[in-house]
Tab-separated table of C-alpha atoms in Angstrom:
chain	number	residue	atom	x	y	z
A	26	MET	CA	118.024	56.650	85.155
A	27	CYS	CA	117.469	53.464	87.114
A	28	GLU	CA	116.438	53.908	90.708
A	29	THR	CA	116.021	51.067	93.141
A	30	ALA	CA	114.513	51.293	96.576
A	31	PRO	CA	117.111	51.203	99.333
A	32	LYS	CA	117.263	47.967	101.268
A	33	LEU	CA	116.161	48.180	104.871
A	34	GLU	CA	118.391	46.797	107.558
A	35	PHE	CA	116.370	44.930	110.164
A	36	PRO	CA	115.501	45.441	112.922
A	37	CYS	CA	114.574	49.085	112.381
A	38	SER	CA	111.958	51.658	113.355
A	39	TYR	CA	109.339	51.664	110.618
A	40	PRO	CA	106.517	54.243	110.367
A	41	ILE	CA	103.188	53.268	108.813
A	42	LYS	CA	100.473	55.806	107.973
A	43	ILE	CA	96.890	54.618	107.704
A	44	LEU	CA	94.133	56.765	106.204
A	45	GLY	CA	90.594	55.768	107.012
A	46	GLU	CA	87.106	56.717	108.045
A	47	ASN	CA	86.704	58.763	111.212
A	48	ASN	CA	85.366	55.867	113.257
A	49	PRO	CA	86.282	55.048	116.890
A	50	ASP	CA	86.734	51.393	115.927
A	51	LEU	CA	89.460	52.192	113.381
A	52	ARG	CA	92.106	52.936	116.015
A	53	LYS	CA	91.213	49.809	117.988
A	54	GLN	CA	91.418	47.647	114.876
A	55	ILE	CA	94.763	49.135	113.844
A	56	ILE	CA	96.208	48.523	117.308
A	57	SER	CA	94.958	44.940	117.107
A	58	VAL	CA	96.797	44.409	113.799
A	59	MET	CA	99.976	45.983	115.162
A	60	THR	CA	100.033	43.862	118.322
A	61	LYS	CA	99.346	40.748	116.232
A	62	HIS	CA	102.450	41.372	114.113
A	63	SER	CA	104.757	43.167	116.569
A	64	SER	CA	105.198	41.993	120.146
A	65	THR	CA	107.025	45.247	120.953
A	66	PHE	CA	104.355	47.613	119.576
A	67	ASP	CA	103.815	50.624	121.854
A	68	ASP	CA	100.609	52.614	121.299
A	69	GLN	CA	102.242	55.570	123.077
A	70	PHE	CA	103.827	56.657	119.774
A	71	THR	CA	100.581	56.517	117.756
A	72	LYS	CA	99.593	59.866	116.204
A	73	ILE	CA	96.054	60.624	115.057
A	74	ARG	CA	94.929	63.581	112.920
A	75	GLN	CA	91.383	64.389	111.857
A	76	SER	CA	90.506	65.867	108.473
A	77	LYS	CA	89.152	69.423	108.415
A	78	ARG	CA	85.578	68.266	107.890
A	79	GLY	CA	85.911	65.337	110.281
A	80	ARG	CA	85.114	62.565	107.822
A	81	TRP	CA	88.603	61.017	107.699
A	82	GLN	CA	91.512	60.441	110.016
A	83	SER	CA	95.146	59.580	109.511
A	84	ILE	CA	96.834	57.352	112.034
A	85	THR	CA	100.612	57.022	112.089
A	86	VAL	CA	102.191	54.173	114.012
A	87	ILE	CA	105.830	53.227	114.455
A	88	ILE	CA	106.840	49.608	114.812
A	89	GLN	CA	110.138	47.896	115.396
A	90	ALA	CA	110.230	45.989	112.100
A	91	THR	CA	111.963	42.625	112.113
A	92	GLY	CA	111.647	41.708	108.439
A	93	GLU	CA	109.898	42.205	105.126
A	94	SER	CA	107.407	39.403	105.793
A	95	GLN	CA	106.259	41.178	108.970
A	96	ILE	CA	105.703	44.444	107.088
A	97	LYS	CA	103.862	42.652	104.270
A	98	GLY	CA	101.584	40.919	106.797
A	99	ILE	CA	100.731	44.236	108.440
A	100	TYR	CA	99.974	45.903	105.101
A	101	ASP	CA	97.825	42.955	103.976
A	102	ASP	CA	95.795	42.957	107.210
A	103	LEU	CA	95.307	46.728	107.141
A	104	ARG	CA	94.218	46.754	103.487
A	105	ALA	CA	91.640	44.046	104.249
A	106	ASN	CA	89.947	46.324	106.813
A	107	PRO	CA	86.824	48.011	105.355
A	108	LEU	CA	87.432	51.186	107.413
A	109	VAL	CA	90.911	51.661	105.889
A	110	ARG	CA	91.154	53.595	102.628
A	111	MET	CA	94.934	53.759	102.168
A	112	VAL	CA	98.128	52.462	103.784
A	113	LEU	CA	101.425	54.282	103.242
């Protein structure tokens, strides 16, 4: 069975989930990356959840993606952040 990922049609709404340390700077840094790569980013749709013990948080953002290079740039910048543990 050969499965290939479906091609995205741009522009489209694109959710990104970031898992990182529970640090007040994490949200600010994520918003900075999003506004750098997406001029239409709206923080209003950002969702934040804390882990049960409070050590980690997951932040989900939705961007209006314009192309694969934009998404790759966002992922690269987020992965370079020392507070970020995983980007989905």
